[in-house]
PDB file of C-alpha atoms in Angstrom:
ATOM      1  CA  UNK A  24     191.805 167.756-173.720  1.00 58.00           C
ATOM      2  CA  UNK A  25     192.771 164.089-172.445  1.00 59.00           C
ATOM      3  CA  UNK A  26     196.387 163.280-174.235  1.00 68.00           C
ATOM      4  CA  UNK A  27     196.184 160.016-172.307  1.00 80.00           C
ATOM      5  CA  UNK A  28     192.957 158.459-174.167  1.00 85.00           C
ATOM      6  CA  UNK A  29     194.423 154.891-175.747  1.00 89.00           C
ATOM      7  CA  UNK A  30     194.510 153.892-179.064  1.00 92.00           C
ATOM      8  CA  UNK A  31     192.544 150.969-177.743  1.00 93.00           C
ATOM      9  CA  UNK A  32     189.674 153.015-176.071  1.00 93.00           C
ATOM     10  CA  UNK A  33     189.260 154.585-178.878  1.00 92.00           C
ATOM     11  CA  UNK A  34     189.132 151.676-181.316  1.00 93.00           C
ATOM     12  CA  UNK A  35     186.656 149.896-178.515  1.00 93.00           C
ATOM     13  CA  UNK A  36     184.427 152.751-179.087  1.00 92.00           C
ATOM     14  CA  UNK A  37     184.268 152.591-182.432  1.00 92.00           C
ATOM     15  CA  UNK A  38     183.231 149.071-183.061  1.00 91.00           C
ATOM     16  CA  UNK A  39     180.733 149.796-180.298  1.00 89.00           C
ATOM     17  CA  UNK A  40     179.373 152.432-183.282  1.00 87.00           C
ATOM     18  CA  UNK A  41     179.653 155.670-181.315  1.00 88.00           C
ATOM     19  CA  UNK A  42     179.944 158.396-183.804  1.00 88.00           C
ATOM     20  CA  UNK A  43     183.540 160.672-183.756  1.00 90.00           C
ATOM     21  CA  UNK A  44     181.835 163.200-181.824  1.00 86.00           C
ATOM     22  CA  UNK A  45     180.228 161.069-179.348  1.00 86.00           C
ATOM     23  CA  UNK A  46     183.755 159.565-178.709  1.00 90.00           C
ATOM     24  CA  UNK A  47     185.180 162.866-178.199  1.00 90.00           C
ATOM     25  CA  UNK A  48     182.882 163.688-175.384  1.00 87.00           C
ATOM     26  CA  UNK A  49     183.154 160.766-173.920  1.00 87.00           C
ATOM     27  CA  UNK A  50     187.083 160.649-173.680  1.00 90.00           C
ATOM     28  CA  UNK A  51     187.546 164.132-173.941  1.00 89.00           C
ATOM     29  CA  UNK A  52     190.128 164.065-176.745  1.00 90.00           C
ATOM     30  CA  UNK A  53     191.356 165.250-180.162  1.00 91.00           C
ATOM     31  CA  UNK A  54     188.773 165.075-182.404  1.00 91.00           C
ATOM     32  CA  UNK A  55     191.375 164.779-185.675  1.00 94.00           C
ATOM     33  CA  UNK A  56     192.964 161.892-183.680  1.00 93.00           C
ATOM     34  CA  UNK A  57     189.763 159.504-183.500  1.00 93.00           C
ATOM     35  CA  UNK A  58     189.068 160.427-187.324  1.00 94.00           C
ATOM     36  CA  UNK A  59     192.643 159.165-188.144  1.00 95.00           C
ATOM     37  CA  UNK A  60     192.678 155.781-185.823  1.00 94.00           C
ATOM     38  CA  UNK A  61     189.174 155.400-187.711  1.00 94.00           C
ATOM     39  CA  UNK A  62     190.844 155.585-191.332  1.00 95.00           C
ATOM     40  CA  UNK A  63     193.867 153.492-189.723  1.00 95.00           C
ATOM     41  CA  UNK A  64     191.645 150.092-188.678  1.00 94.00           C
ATOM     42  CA  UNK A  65     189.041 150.227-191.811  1.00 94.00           C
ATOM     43  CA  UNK A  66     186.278 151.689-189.968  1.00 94.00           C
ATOM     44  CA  UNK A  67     183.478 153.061-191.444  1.00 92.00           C
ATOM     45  CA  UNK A  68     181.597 156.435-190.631  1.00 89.00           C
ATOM     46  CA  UNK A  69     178.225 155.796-188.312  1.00 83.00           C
ATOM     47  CA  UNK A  70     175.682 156.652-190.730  1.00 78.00           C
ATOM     48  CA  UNK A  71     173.440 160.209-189.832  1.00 71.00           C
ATOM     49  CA  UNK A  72     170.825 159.715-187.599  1.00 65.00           C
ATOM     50  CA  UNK A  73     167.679 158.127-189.136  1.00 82.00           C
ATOM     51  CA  UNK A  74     165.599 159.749-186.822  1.00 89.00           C
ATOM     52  CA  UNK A  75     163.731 162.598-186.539  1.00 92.00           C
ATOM     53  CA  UNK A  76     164.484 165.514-184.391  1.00 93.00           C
ATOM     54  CA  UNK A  77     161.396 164.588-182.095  1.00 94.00           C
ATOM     55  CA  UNK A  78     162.100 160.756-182.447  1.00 93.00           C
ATOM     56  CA  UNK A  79     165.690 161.241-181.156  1.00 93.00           C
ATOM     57  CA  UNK A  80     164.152 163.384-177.937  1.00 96.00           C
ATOM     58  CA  UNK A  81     162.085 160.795-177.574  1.00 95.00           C
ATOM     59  CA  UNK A  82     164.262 158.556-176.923  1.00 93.00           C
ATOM     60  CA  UNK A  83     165.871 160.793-174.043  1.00 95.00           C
ATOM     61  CA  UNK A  84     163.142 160.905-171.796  1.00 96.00           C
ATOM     62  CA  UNK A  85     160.961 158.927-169.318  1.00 95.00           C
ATOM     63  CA  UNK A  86     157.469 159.175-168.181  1.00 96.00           C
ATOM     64  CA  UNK A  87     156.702 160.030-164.201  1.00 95.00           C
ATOM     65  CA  UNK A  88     153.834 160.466-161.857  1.00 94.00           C
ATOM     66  CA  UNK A  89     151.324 163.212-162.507  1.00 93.00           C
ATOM     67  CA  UNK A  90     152.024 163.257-166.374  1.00 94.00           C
ATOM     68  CA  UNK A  91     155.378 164.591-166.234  1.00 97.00           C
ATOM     69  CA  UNK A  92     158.667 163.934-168.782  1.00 96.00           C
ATOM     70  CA  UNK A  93     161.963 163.487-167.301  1.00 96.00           C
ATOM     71  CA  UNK A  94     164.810 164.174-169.750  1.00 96.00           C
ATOM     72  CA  UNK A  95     167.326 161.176-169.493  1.00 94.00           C
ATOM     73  CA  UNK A  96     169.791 162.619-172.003  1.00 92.00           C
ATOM     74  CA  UNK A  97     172.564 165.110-171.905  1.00 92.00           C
ATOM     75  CA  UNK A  98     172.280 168.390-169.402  1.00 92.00           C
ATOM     76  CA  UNK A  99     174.500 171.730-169.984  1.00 90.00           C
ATOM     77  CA  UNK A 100     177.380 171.793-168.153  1.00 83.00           C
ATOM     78  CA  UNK A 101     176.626 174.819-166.152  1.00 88.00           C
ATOM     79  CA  UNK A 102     172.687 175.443-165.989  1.00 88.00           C
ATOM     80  CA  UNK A 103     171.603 171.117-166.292  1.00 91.00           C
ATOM     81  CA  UNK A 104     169.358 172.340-169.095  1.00 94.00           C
ATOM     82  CA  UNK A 105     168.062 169.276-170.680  1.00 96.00           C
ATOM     83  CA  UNK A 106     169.272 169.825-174.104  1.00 95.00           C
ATOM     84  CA  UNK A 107     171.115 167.794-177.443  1.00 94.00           C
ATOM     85  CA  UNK A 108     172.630 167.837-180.078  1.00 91.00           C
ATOM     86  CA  UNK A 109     170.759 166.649-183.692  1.00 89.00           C
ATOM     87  CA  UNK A 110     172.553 166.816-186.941  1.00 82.00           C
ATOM     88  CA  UNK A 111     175.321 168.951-185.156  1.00 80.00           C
ATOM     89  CA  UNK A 112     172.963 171.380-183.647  1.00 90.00           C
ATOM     90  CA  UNK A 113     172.052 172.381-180.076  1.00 92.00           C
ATOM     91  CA  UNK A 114     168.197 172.166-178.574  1.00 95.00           C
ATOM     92  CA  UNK A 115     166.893 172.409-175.255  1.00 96.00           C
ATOM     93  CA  UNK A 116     164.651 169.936-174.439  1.00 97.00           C
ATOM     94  CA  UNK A 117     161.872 171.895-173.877  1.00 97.00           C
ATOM     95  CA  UNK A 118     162.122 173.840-176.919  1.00 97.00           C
ATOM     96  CA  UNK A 119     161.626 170.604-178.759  1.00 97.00           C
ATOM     97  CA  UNK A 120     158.608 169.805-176.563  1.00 97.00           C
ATOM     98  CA  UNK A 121     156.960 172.931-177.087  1.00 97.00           C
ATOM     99  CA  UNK A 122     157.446 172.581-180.889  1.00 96.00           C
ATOM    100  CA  UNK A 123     155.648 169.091-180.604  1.00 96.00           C
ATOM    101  CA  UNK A 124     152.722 170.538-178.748  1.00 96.00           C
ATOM    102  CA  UNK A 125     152.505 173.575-180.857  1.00 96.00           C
ATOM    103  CA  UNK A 126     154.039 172.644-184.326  1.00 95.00           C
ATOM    104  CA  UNK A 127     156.124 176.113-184.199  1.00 96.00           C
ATOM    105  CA  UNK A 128     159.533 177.110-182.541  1.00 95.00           C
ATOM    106  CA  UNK A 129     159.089 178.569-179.118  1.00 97.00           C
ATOM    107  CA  UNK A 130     159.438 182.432-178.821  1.00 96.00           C
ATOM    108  CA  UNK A 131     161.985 183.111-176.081  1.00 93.00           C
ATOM    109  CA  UNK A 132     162.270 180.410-173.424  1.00 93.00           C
ATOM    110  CA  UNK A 133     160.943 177.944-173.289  1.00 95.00           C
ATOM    111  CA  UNK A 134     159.728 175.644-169.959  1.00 94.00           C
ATOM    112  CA  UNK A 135     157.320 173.854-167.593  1.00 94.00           C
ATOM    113  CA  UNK A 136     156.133 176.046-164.518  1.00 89.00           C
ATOM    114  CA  UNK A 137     154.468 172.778-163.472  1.00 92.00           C
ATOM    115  CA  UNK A 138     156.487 172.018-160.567  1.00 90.00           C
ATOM    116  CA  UNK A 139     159.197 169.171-161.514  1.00 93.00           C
ATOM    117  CA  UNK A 140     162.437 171.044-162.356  1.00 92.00           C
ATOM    118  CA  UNK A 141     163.248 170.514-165.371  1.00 95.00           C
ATOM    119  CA  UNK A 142     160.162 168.750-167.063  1.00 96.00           C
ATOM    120  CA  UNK A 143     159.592 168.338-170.735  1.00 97.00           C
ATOM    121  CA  UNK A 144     156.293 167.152-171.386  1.00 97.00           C
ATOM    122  CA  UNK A 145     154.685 168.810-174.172  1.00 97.00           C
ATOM    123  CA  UNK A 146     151.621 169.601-172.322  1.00 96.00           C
ATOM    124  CA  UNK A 147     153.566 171.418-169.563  1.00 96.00           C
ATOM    125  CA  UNK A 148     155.623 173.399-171.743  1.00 97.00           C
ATOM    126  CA  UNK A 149     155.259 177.168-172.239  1.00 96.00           C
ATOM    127  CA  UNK A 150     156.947 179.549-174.102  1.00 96.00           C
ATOM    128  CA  UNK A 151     157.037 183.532-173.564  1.00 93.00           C
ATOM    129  CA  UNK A 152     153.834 184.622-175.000  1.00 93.00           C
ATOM    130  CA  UNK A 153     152.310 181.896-173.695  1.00 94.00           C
ATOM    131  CA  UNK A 154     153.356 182.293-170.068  1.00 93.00           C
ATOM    132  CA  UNK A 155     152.325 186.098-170.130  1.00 92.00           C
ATOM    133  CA  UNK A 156     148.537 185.087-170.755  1.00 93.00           C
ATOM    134  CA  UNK A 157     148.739 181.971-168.348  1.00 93.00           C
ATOM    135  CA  UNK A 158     149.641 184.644-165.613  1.00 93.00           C
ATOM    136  CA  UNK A 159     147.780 187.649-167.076  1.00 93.00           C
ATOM    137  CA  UNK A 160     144.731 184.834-166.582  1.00 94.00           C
ATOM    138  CA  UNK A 161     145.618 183.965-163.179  1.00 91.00           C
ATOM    139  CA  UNK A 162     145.990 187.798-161.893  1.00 92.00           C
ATOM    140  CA  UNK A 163     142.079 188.005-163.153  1.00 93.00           C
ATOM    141  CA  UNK A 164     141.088 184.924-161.828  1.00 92.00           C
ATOM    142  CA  UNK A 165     142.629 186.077-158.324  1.00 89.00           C
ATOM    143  CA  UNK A 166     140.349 189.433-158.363  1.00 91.00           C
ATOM    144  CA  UNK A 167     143.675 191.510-159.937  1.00 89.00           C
ATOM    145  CA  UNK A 168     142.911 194.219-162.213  1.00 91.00           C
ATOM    146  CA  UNK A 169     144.494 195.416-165.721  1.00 91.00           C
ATOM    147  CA  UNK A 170     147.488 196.516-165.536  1.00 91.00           C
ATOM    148  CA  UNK A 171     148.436 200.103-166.118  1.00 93.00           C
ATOM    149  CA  UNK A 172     149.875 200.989-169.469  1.00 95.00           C
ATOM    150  CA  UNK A 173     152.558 202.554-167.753  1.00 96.00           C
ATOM    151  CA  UNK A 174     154.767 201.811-164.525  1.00 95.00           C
ATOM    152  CA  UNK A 175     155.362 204.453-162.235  1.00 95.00           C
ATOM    153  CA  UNK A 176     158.465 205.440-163.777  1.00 96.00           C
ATOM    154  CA  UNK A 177     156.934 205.761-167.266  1.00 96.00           C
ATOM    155  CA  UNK A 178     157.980 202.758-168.937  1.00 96.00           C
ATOM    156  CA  UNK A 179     155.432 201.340-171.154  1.00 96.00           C
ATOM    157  CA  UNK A 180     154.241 198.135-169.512  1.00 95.00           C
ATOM    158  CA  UNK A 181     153.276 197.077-173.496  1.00 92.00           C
ATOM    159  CA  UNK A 182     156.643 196.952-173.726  1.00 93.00           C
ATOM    160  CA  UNK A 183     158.624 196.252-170.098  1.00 94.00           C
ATOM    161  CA  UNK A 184     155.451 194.762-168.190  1.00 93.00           C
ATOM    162  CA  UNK A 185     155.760 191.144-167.033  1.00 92.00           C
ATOM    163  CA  UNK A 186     153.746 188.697-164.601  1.00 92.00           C
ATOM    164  CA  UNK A 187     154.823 186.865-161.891  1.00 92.00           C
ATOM    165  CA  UNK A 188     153.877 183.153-161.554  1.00 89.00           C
ATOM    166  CA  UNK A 189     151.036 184.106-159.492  1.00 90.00           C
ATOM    167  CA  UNK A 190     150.141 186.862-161.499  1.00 91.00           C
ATOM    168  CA  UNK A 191     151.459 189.439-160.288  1.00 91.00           C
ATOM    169  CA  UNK A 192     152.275 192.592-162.802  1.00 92.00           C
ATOM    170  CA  UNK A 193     155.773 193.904-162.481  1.00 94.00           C
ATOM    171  CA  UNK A 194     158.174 196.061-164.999  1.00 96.00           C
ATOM    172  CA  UNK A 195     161.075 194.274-166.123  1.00 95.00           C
ATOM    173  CA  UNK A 196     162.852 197.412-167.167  1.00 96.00           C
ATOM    174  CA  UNK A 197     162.619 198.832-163.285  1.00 96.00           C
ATOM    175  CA  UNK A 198     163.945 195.583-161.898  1.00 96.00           C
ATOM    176  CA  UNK A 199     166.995 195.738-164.286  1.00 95.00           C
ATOM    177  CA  UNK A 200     167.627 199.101-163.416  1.00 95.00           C
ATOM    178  CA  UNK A 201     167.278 198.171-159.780  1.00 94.00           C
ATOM    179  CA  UNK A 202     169.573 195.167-159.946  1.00 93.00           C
ATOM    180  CA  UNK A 203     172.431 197.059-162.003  1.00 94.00           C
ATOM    181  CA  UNK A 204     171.817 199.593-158.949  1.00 91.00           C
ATOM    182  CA  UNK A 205     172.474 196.788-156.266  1.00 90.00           C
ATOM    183  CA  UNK A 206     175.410 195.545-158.315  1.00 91.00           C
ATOM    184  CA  UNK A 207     176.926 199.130-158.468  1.00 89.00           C
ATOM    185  CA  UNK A 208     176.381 199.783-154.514  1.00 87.00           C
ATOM    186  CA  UNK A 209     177.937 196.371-154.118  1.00 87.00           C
ATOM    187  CA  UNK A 210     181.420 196.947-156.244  1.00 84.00           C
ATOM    188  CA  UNK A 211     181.844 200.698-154.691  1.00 77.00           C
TER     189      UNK A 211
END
């Protein structure tokens, strides 16, 4: 938390019309401190956002070559997810993508295997579900044949089975068990 924000940065942001929150992340201070300095100078509240959840992530992103999206707004700290905040809730970019593509929430994650990092055009977005039949497709299409209802360790692939992006079946259950194996070896 920045203790050294001014009294005067914070007023200068609020006749600019940033909202308490978006002066909070910006100068990384008290939140109850802008609200009061606010009240103290006779400011008023910055009205909710007229726009619509796919409006506002609109807004955040720029068309590049080959029909891509590239997300101008926020990132998460850690991963550089494209994501934001609307009406005081998080969303991944591409989850709001999908949902304009498909009219529904995405089931799992959901992202472009299109080749830009990071892109968020609706037409590139995937979620779960629909990743599993883009590969299962692409195993067939490269001669590959069904995949067994059962790994070689018994899981059901119903279940644990998964595709790579160029179709190839694995069991996600095995390669868990195989990584916490790795991780073990590595801490003994």
């Amino acid at each position: 938390m920045n203790q050294n924000a001014t009294e005067e940065q914070i007023t200068t942001l609020l006749r600019q019309g940033l909202s308490n929150a978006a002066i909070v992340r910006e100068l990384r201070c008290d939140k109850n401190r802008v609200s009061r300095i606010r009240r103290k100078h006779g400011i008023p509240n910055v009205p909710l956002q007229p726009l619509t959840l796919e409006e506002k992530w609109t807004t955040n992103t720029r068309p590049v070559d080959g029909g891509h999206l590239e997300w101008t707004g926020e990132r998460k700290s850690i991963s550089g997810t494209p994501a934001m905040r609307y009406r005081e809730k998080p969303y991944t970019a591409a989850a709001i993508a999908f949902r304009i593509r498909h009219g529904r929430d995405p089931k799992g994650y959901a992202f472009a295997e299109c080749g830009l990092h990071h892109c968020v055009a609706p037409d590139h977005v995937d979620d779960e579900p629909g990743r599993a039949r883009t590969r299962e497709q692409l195993r067939y299409l490269n001669g590959g044949r069904e995949r067994k209802p059962y790994c070689p360790h018994g899981h059901d692939q119903a279940v644990h089975g998964r595709y790579q992006e160029d179709g190839r079946a694995y069991c996600e259950k095995c390669k868990r068990q195989r990584a916490r194996s790795a991780r073990q070896e590595v801490a003994s």
